[in-house]
mmCIF file of C-alpha atoms and ligand atoms in Angstrom:
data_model
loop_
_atom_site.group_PDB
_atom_site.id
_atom_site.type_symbol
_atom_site.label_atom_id
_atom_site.label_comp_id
_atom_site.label_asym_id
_atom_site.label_seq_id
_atom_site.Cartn_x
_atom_site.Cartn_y
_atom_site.Cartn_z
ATOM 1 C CA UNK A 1 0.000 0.000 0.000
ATOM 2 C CA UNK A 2 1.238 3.827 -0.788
ATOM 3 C CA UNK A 3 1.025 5.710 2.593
ATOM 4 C CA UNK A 4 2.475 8.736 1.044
ATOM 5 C CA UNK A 5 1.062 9.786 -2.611
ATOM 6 C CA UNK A 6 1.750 13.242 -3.740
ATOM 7 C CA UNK A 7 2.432 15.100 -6.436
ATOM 8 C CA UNK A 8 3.518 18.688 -5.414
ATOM 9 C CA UNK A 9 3.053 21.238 -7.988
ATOM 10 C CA UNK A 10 3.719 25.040 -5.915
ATOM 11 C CA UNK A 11 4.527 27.886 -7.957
ATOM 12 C CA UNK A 12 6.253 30.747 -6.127
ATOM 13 C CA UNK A 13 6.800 33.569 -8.931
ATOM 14 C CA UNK A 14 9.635 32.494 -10.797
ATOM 15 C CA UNK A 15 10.562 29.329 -8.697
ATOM 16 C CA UNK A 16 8.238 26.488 -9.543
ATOM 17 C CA UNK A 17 8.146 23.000 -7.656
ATOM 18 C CA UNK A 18 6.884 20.041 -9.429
ATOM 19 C CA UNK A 19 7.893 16.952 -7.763
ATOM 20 C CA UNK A 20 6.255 13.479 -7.433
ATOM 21 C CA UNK A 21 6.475 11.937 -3.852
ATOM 22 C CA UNK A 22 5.648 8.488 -2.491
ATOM 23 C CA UNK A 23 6.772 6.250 0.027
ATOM 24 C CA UNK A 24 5.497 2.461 1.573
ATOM 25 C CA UNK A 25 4.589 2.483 5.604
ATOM 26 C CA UNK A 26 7.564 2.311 6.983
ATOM 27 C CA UNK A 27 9.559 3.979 4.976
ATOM 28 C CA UNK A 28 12.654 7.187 5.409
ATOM 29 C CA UNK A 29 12.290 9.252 2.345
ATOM 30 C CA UNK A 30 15.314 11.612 1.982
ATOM 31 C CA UNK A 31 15.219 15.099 -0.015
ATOM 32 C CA UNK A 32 18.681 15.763 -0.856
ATOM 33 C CA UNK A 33 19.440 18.798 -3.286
ATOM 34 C CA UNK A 34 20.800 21.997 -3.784
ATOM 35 C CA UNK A 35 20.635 25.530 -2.471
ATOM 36 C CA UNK A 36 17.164 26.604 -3.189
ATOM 37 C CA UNK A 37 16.231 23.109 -5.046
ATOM 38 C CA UNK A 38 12.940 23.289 -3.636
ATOM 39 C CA UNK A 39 13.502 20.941 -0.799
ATOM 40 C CA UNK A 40 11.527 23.150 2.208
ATOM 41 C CA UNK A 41 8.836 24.281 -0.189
ATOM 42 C CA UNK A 42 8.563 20.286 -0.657
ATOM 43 C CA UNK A 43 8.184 20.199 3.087
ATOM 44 C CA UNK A 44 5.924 23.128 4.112
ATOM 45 C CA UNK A 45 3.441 21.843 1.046
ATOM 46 C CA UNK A 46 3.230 18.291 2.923
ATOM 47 C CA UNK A 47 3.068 19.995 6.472
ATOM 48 C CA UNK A 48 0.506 22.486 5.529
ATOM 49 C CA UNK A 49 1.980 25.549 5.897
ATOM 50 C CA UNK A 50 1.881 25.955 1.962
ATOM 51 C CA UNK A 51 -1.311 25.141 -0.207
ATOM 52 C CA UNK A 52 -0.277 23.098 -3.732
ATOM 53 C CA UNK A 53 -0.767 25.382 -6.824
ATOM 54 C CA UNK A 54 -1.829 21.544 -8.393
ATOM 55 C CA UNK A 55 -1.181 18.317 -7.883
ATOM 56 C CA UNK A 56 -2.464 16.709 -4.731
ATOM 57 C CA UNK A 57 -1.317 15.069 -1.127
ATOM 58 C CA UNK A 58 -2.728 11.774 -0.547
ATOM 59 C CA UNK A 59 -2.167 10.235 3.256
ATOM 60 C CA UNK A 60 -3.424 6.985 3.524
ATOM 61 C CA UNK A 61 -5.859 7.340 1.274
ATOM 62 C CA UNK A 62 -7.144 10.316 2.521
ATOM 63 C CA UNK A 63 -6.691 13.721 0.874
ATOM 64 C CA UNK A 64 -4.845 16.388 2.615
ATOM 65 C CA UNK A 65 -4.722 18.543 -0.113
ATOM 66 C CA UNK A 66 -6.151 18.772 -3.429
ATOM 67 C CA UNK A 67 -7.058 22.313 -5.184
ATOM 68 C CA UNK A 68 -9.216 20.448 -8.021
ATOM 69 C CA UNK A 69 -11.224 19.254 -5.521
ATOM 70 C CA UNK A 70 -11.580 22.420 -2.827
ATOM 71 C CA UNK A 71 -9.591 20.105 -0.745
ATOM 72 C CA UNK A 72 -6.910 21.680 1.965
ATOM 73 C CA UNK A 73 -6.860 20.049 5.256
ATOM 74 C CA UNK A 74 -5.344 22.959 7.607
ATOM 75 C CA UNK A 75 -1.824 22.117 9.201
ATOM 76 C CA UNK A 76 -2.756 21.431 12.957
ATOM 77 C CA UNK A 77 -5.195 18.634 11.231
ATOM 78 C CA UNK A 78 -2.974 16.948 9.891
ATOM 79 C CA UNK A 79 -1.947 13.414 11.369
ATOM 80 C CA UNK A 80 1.618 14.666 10.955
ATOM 81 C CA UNK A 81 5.259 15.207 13.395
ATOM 82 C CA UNK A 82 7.454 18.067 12.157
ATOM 83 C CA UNK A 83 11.431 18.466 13.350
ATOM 84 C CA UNK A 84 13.178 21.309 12.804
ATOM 85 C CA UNK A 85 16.802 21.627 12.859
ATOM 86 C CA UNK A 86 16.541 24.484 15.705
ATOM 87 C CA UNK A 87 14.470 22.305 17.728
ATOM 88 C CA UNK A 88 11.465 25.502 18.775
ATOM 89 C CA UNK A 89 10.697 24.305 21.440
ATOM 90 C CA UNK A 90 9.268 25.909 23.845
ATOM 91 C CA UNK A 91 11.349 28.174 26.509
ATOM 92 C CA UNK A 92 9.035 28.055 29.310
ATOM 93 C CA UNK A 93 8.018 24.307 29.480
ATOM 94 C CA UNK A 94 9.794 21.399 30.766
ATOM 95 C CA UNK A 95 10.674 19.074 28.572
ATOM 96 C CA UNK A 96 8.251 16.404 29.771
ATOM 97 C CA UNK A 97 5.677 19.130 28.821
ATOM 98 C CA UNK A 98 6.648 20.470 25.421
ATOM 99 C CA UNK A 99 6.584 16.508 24.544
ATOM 100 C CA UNK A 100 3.002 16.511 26.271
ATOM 101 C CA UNK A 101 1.895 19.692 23.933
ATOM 102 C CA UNK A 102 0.867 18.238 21.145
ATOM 103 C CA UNK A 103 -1.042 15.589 23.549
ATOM 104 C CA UNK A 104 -2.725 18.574 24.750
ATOM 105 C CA UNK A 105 -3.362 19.912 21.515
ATOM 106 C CA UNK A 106 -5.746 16.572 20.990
ATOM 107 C CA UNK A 107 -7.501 17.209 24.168
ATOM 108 C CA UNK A 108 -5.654 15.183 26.228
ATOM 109 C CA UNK A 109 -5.590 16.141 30.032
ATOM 110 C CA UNK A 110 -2.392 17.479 31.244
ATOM 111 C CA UNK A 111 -1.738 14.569 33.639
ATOM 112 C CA UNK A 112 -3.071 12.233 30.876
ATOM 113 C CA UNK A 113 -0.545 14.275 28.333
ATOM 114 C CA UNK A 114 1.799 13.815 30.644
ATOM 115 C CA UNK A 115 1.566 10.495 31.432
ATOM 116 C CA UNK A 116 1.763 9.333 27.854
ATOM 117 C CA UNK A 117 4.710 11.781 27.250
ATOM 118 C CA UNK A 118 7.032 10.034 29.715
ATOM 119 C CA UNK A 119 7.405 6.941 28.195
ATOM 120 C CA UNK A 120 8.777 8.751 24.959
ATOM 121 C CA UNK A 121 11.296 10.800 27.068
ATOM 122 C CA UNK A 122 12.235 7.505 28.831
ATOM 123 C CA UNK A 123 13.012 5.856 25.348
ATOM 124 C CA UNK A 124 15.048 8.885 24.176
ATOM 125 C CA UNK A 125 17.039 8.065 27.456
ATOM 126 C CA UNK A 126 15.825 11.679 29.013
ATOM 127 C CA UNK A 127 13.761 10.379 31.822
ATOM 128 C CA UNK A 128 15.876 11.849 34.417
ATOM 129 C CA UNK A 129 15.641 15.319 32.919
ATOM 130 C CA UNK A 130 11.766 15.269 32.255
ATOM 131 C CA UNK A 131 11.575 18.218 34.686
ATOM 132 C CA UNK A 132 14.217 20.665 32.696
ATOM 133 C CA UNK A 133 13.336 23.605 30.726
ATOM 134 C CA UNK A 134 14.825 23.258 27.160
ATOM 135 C CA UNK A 135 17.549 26.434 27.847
ATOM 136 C CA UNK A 136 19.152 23.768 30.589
ATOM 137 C CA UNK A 137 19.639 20.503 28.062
ATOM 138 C CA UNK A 138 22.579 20.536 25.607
ATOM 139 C CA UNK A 139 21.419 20.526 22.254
ATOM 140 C CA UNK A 140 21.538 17.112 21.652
ATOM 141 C CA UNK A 141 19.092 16.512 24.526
ATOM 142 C CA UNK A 142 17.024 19.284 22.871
ATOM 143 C CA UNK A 143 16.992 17.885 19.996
ATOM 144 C CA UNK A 144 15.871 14.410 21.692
ATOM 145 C CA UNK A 145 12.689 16.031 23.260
ATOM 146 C CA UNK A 146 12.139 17.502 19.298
ATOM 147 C CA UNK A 147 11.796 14.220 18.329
ATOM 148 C CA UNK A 148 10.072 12.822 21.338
ATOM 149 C CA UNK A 149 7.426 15.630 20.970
ATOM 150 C CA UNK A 150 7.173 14.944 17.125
ATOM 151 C CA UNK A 151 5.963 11.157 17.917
ATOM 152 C CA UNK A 152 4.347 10.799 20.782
ATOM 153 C CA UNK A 153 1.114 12.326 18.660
ATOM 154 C CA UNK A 154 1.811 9.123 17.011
ATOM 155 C CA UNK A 155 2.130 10.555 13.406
ATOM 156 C CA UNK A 156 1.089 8.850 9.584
ATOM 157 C CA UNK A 157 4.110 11.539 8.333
ATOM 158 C CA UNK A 158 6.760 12.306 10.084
ATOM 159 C CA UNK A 159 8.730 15.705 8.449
ATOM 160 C CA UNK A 160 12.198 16.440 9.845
ATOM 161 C CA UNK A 161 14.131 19.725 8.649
ATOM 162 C CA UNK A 162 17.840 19.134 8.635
ATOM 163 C CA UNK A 163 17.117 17.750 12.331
ATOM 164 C CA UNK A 164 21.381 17.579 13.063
ATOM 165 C CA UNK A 165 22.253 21.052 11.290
ATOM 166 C CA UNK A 166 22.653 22.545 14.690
ATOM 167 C CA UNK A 167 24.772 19.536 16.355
ATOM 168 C CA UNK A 168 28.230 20.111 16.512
ATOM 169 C CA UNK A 169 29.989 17.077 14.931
ATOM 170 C CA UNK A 170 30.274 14.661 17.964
ATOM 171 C CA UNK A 171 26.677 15.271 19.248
ATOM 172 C CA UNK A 172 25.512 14.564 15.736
ATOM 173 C CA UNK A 173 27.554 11.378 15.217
ATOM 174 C CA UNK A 174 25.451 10.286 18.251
ATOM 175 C CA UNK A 175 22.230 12.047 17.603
ATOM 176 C CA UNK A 176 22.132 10.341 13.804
ATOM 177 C CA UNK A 177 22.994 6.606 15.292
ATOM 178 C CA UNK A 178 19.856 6.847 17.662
ATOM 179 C CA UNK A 179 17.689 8.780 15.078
ATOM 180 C CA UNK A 180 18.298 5.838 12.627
ATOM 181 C CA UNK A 181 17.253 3.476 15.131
ATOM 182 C CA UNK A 182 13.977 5.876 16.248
ATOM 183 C CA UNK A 183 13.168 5.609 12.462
ATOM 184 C CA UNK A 184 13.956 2.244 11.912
ATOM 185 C CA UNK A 185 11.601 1.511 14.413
ATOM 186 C CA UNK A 186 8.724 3.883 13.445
ATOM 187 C CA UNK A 187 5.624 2.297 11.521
ATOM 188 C CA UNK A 188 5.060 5.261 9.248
ATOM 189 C CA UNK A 189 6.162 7.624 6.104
ATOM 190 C CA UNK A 190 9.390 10.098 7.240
ATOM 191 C CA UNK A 191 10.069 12.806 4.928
ATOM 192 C CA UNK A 192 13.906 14.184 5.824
ATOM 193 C CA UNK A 193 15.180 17.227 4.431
ATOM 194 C CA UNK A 194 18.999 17.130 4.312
ATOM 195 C CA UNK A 195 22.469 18.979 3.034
ATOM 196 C CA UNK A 196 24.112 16.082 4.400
ATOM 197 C CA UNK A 197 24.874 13.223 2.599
ATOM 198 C CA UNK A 198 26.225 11.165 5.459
ATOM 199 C CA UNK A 199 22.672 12.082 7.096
ATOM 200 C CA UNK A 200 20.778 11.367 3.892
ATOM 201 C CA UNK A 201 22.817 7.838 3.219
ATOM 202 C CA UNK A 202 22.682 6.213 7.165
ATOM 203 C CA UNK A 203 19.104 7.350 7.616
ATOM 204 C CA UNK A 204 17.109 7.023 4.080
ATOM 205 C CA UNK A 205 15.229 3.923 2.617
ATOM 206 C CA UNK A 206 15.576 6.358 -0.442
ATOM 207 C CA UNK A 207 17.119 9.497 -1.838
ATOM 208 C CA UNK A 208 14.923 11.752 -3.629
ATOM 209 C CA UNK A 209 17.440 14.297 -5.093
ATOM 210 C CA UNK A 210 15.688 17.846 -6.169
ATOM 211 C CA UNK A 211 16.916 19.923 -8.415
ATOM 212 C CA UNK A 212 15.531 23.620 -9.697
ATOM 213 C CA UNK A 213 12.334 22.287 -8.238
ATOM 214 C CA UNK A 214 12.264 18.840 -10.039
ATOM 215 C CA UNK A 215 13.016 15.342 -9.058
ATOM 216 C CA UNK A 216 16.381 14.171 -10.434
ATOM 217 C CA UNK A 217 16.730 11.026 -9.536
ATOM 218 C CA UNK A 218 15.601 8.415 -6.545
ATOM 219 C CA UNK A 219 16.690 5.339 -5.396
ATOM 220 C CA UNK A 220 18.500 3.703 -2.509
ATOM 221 C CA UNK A 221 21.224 5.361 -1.324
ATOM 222 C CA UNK A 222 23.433 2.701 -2.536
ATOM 223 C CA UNK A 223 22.615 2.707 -6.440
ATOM 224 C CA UNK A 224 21.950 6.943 -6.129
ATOM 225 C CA UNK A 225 25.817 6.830 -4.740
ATOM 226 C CA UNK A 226 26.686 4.090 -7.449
ATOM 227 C CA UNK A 227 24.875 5.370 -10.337
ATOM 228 C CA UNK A 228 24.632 9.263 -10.131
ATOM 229 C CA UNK A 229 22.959 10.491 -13.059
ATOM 230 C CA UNK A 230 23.707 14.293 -12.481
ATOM 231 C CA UNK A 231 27.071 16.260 -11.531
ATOM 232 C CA UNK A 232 25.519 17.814 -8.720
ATOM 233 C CA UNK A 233 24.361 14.038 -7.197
ATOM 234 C CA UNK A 234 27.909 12.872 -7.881
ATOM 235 C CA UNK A 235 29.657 15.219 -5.954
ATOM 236 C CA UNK A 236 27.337 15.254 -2.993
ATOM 237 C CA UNK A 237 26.528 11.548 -2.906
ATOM 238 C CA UNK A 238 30.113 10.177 -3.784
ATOM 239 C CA UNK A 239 30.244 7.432 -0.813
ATOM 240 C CA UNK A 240 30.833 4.370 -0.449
ATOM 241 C CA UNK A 241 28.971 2.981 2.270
ATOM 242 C CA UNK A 242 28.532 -0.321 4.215
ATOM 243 C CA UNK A 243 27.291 -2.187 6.768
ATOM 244 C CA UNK A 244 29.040 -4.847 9.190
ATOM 245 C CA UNK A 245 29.849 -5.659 12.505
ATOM 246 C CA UNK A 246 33.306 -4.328 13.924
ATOM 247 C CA UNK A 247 35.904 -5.862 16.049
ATOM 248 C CA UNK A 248 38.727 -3.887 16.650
ATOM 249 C CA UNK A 249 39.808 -2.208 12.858
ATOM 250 C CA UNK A 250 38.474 -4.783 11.019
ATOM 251 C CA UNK A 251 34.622 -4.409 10.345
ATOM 252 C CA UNK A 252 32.997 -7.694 8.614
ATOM 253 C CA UNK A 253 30.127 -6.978 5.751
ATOM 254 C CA UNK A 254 26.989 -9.698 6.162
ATOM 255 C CA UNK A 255 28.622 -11.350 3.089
ATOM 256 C CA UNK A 256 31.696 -12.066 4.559
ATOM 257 C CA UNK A 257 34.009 -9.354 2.750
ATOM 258 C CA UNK A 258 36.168 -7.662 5.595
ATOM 259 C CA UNK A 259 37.310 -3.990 5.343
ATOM 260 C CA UNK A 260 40.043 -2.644 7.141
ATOM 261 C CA UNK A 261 39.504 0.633 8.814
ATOM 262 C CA UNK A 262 41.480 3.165 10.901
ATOM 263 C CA UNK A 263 39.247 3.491 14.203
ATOM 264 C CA UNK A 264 38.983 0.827 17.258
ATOM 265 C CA UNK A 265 35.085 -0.520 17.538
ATOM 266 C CA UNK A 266 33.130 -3.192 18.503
ATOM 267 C CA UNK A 267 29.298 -3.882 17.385
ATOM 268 C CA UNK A 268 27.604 -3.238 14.461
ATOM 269 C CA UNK A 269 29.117 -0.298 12.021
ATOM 270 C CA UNK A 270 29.251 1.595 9.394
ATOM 271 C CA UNK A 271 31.954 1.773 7.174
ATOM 272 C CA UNK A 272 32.238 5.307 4.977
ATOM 273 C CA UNK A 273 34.695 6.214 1.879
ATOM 274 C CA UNK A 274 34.843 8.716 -0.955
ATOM 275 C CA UNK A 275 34.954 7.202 -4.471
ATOM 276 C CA UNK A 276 38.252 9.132 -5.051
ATOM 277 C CA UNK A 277 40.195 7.267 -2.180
ATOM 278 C CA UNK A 278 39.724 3.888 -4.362
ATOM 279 C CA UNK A 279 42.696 3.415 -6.378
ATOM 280 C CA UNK A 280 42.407 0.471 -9.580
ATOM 281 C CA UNK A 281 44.921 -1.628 -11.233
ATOM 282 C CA UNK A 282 45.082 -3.919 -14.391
ATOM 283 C CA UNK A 283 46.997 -6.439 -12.323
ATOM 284 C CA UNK A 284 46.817 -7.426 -8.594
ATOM 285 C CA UNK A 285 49.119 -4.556 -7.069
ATOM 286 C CA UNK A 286 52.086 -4.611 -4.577
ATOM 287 C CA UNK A 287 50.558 -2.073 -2.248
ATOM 288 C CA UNK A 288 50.474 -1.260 1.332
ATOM 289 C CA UNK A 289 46.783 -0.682 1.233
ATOM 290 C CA UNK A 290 44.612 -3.081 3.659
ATOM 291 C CA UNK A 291 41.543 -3.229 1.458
ATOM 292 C CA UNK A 292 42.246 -4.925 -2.280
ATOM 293 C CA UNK A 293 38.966 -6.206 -3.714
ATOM 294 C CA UNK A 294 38.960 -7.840 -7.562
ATOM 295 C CA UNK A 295 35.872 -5.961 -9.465
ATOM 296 C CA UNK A 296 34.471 -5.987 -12.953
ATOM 297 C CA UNK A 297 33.794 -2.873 -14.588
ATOM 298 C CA UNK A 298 29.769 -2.476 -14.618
ATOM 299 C CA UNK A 299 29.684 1.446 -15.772
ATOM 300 C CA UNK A 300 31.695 4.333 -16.701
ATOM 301 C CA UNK A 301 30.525 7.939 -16.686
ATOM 302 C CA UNK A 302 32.149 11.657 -16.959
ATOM 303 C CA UNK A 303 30.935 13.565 -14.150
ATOM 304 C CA UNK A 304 32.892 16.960 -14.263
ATOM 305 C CA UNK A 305 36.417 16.158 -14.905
ATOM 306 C CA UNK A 306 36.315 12.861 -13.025
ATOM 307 C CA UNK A 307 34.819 9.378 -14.070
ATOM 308 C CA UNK A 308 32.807 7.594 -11.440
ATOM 309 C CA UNK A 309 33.556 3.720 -12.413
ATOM 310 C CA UNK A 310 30.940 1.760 -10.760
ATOM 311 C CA UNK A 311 32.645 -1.915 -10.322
ATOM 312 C CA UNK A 312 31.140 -5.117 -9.459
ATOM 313 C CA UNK A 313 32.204 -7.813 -7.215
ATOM 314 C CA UNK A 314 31.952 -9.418 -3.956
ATOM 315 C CA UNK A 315 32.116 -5.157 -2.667
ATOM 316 C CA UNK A 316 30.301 -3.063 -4.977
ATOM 317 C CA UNK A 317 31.986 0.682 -5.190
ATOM 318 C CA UNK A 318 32.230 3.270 -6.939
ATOM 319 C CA UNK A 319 35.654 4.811 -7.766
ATOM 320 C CA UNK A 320 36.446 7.912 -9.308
ATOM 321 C CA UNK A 321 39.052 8.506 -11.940
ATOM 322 C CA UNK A 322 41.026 11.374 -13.708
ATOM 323 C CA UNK A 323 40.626 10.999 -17.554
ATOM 324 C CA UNK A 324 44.251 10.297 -18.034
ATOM 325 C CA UNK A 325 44.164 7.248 -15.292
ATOM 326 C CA UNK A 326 40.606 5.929 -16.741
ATOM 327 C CA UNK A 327 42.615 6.119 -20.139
ATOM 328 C CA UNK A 328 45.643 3.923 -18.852
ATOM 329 C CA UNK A 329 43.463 1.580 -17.334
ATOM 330 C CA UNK A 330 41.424 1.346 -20.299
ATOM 331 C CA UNK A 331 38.877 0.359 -18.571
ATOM 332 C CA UNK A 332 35.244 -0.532 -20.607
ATOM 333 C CA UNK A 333 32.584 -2.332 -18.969
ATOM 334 C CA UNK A 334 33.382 -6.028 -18.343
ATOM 335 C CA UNK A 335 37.093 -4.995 -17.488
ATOM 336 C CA UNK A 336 38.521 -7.213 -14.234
ATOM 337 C CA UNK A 337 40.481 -4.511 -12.001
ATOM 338 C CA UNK A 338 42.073 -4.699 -8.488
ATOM 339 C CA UNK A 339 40.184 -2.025 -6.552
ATOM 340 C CA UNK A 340 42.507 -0.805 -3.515
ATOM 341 C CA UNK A 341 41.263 1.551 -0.358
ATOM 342 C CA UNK A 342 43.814 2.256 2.341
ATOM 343 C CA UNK A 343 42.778 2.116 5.561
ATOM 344 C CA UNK A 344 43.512 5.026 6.552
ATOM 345 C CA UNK A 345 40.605 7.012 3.971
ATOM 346 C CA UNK A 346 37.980 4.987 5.396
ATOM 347 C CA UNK A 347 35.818 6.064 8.046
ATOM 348 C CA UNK A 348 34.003 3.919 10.497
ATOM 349 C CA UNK A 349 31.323 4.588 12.867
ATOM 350 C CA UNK A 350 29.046 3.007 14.873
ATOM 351 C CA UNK A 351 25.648 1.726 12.970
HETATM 352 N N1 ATP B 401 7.496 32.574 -0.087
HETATM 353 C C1 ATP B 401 8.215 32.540 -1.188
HETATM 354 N N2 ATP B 401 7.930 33.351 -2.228
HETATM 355 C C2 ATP B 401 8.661 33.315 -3.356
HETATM 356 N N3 ATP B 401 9.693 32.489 -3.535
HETATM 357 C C3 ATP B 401 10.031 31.670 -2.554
HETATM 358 C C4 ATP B 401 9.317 31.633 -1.321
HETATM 359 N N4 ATP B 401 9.872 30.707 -0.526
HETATM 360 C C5 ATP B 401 10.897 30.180 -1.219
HETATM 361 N N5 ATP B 401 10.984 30.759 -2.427
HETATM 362 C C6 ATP B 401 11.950 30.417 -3.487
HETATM 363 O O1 ATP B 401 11.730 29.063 -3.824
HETATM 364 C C7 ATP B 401 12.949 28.413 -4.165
HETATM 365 C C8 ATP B 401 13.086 27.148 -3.338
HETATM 366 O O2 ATP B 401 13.341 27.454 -1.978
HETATM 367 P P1 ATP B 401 13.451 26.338 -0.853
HETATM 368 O O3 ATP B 401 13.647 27.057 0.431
HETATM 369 O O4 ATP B 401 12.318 25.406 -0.965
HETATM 370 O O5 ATP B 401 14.775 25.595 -1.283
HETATM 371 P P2 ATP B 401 15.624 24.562 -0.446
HETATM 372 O O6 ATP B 401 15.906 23.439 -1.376
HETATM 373 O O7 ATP B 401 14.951 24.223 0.814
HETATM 374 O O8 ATP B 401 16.922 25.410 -0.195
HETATM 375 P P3 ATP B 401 17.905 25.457 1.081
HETATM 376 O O9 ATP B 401 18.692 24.215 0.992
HETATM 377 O O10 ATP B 401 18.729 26.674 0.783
HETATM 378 O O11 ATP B 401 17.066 25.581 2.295
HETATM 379 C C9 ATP B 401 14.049 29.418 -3.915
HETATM 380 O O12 ATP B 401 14.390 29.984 -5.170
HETATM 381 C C10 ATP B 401 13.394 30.465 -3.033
HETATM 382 O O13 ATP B 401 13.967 31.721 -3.254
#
């Protein structure tokens, strides 16, 4: 079943958005794109706070908003959860009560609201500071009780507006491992709006890329990263990115492959590296470099002044090339290479 069914058609003067969204229960849409793209109009349309021009929003069937038919469902009716990336919260509450307000806002007695707030702080692991205003949690917290707030109204569409922009980078690292698990675990549609990549890739089912207010391309993060079909997508989404469990430097894929990687973990992981820290060879190299993997040449495309090689093989990656090494390999499709990563440019996390 489609949970999420729009087409968004806003025209804003001389910007115009015109982009198809859906999305299956369950799943973590990402809208990646440029400066401007059109990725918060996207946002504010499906919230509410911006009627469609044309096209329509379809929420489990029902319509939220639909000009041919007279139809716009007003924001604070709609079953949705909004993030923002600077959290608004509000000053004066506690944090066990801004997660209660939107309880409240659907009649719920305060000690009702309450009640069935706590449980959400509890799972964000902010029980203990249920009582504090937001000015007195770090900004990770705050951005915890953001999220708590957003589903304890239990939404069908969950919206989240560059939710880690504000983190600084160790906060986020953390913030974006429990996020993916909140979302993993969350029945509904989640619509993320991102500059990240990193964000977009660890937390998406699927990319939607925007560009000048039109989809681009969309698909798992994966093949959008393997297979970019614009500059713009293969600059920003140029990462390799896996899955495993880690012990020690050494983090094992669920196929077997092992990767070699600079930091000291345990558990599950990811594993993270740019397309230009691959390095291929003709002939099984003598090289100091931990990771050597034996591909086959699926695809070969210009992007810029680089080619993105996308290479098959027990580790699918993408590399990227200068003309004149592409040339020396002469590579084609069906070519067997020796794909090497050092160590050293990978970056692992935990998953
Ligand atoms: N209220 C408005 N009236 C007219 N034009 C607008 C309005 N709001 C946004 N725009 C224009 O619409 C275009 C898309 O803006 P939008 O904020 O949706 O982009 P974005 O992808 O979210 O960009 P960013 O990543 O910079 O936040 C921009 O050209 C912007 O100037």
């Amino acid at each position: 079943m489609t949970a999420l069914d729009a087409r968004l058609r806003v025209d804003l003067g001389p910007f115009t958005l015109d982009a198809a969204l859906t999305a299956q229960p369950g799943e973590v849409l990402a809208l990646l794109g440029p400066n401007g793209a059109g990725k918060s109009t996207a946002l504010r349309a499906l919230a509410g706070l911006l009627p469609l021009t044309d096209g329509h929003i379809r929420l489990d069937g029902a319509p939220l908003d639909s000009p041919a038919d007279g139809v716009l469902r007003p924001a604070e009716q709609r079953p949705i959860g909004v993030v923002f990336q600077d959290y608004l919260l509000f000053p004066h509450l506690s944090a066990l009560d801004n997660v209660a307000f939107g309880l409240r806002c659907k009649g719920l007695r305060r000690a009702a609201a309450r009640a069935e707030a706590l449980p959400w702080l509890e799972r964000m692991g902010l029980a203990e500071h249920a009582g504090r205003r937001p000015g007195k949690l770090s900004g990770g917290q705050a951005q915890r009780v953001a999220l708590a707030r957003a589903l304890a109204v239990r939404p069908r569409l969950l919206l989240l507006d560059e939710p880690l922009a504000a983190l600084d980078a160790r906060t986020r690292l953390d913030v974006r491992a429990e996020l993916r698990r909140h979302l993993a675990e969350f029945e509904a549609v989640a619509v993320l709006v991102t500059h990240d990549p990193l964000d977009a890739m660890v937390l998406a089912d699927r990319l939607v890329v925007i560009e000048a207010g039109r989809v681009v391309q969309t698909g798992r993060p994966a093949e959008v990263a393997r297979r970019p079909r614009t500059d713009y997508i293969a600059r920003l989404v140029g990462l390799n990115l896996y899955q495993g469990t880690a012990d020690g430097r050494r983090v094992t894929l669920p196929e077997g492959q092992v990767l070699a990687t600079d930091e000291e973990l345990t558990g599950p992981a990811f594993v993270a590296f740019p397309p230009d820290a691959v390095t291929l060879h003709r002939h099984r190299p003598e090289t100091s470099a931990r990771n050597l993997f034996p591909c086959t040449v699926a695809g070969l495309d210009l992007h810029g002044d680089r080619f993105r090689v996308d290479l098959a093989g027990p580790l699918p990656l993408a590399a990227d090339l200068t003309p004149t090494a592409a040339a020396e390999l002469d590579l084609t499709p069906g070519t067997r290479v020796w794909a090497a990563v050092k160590a050293t440019q990978t970056h692992a996390y935990p998953a």
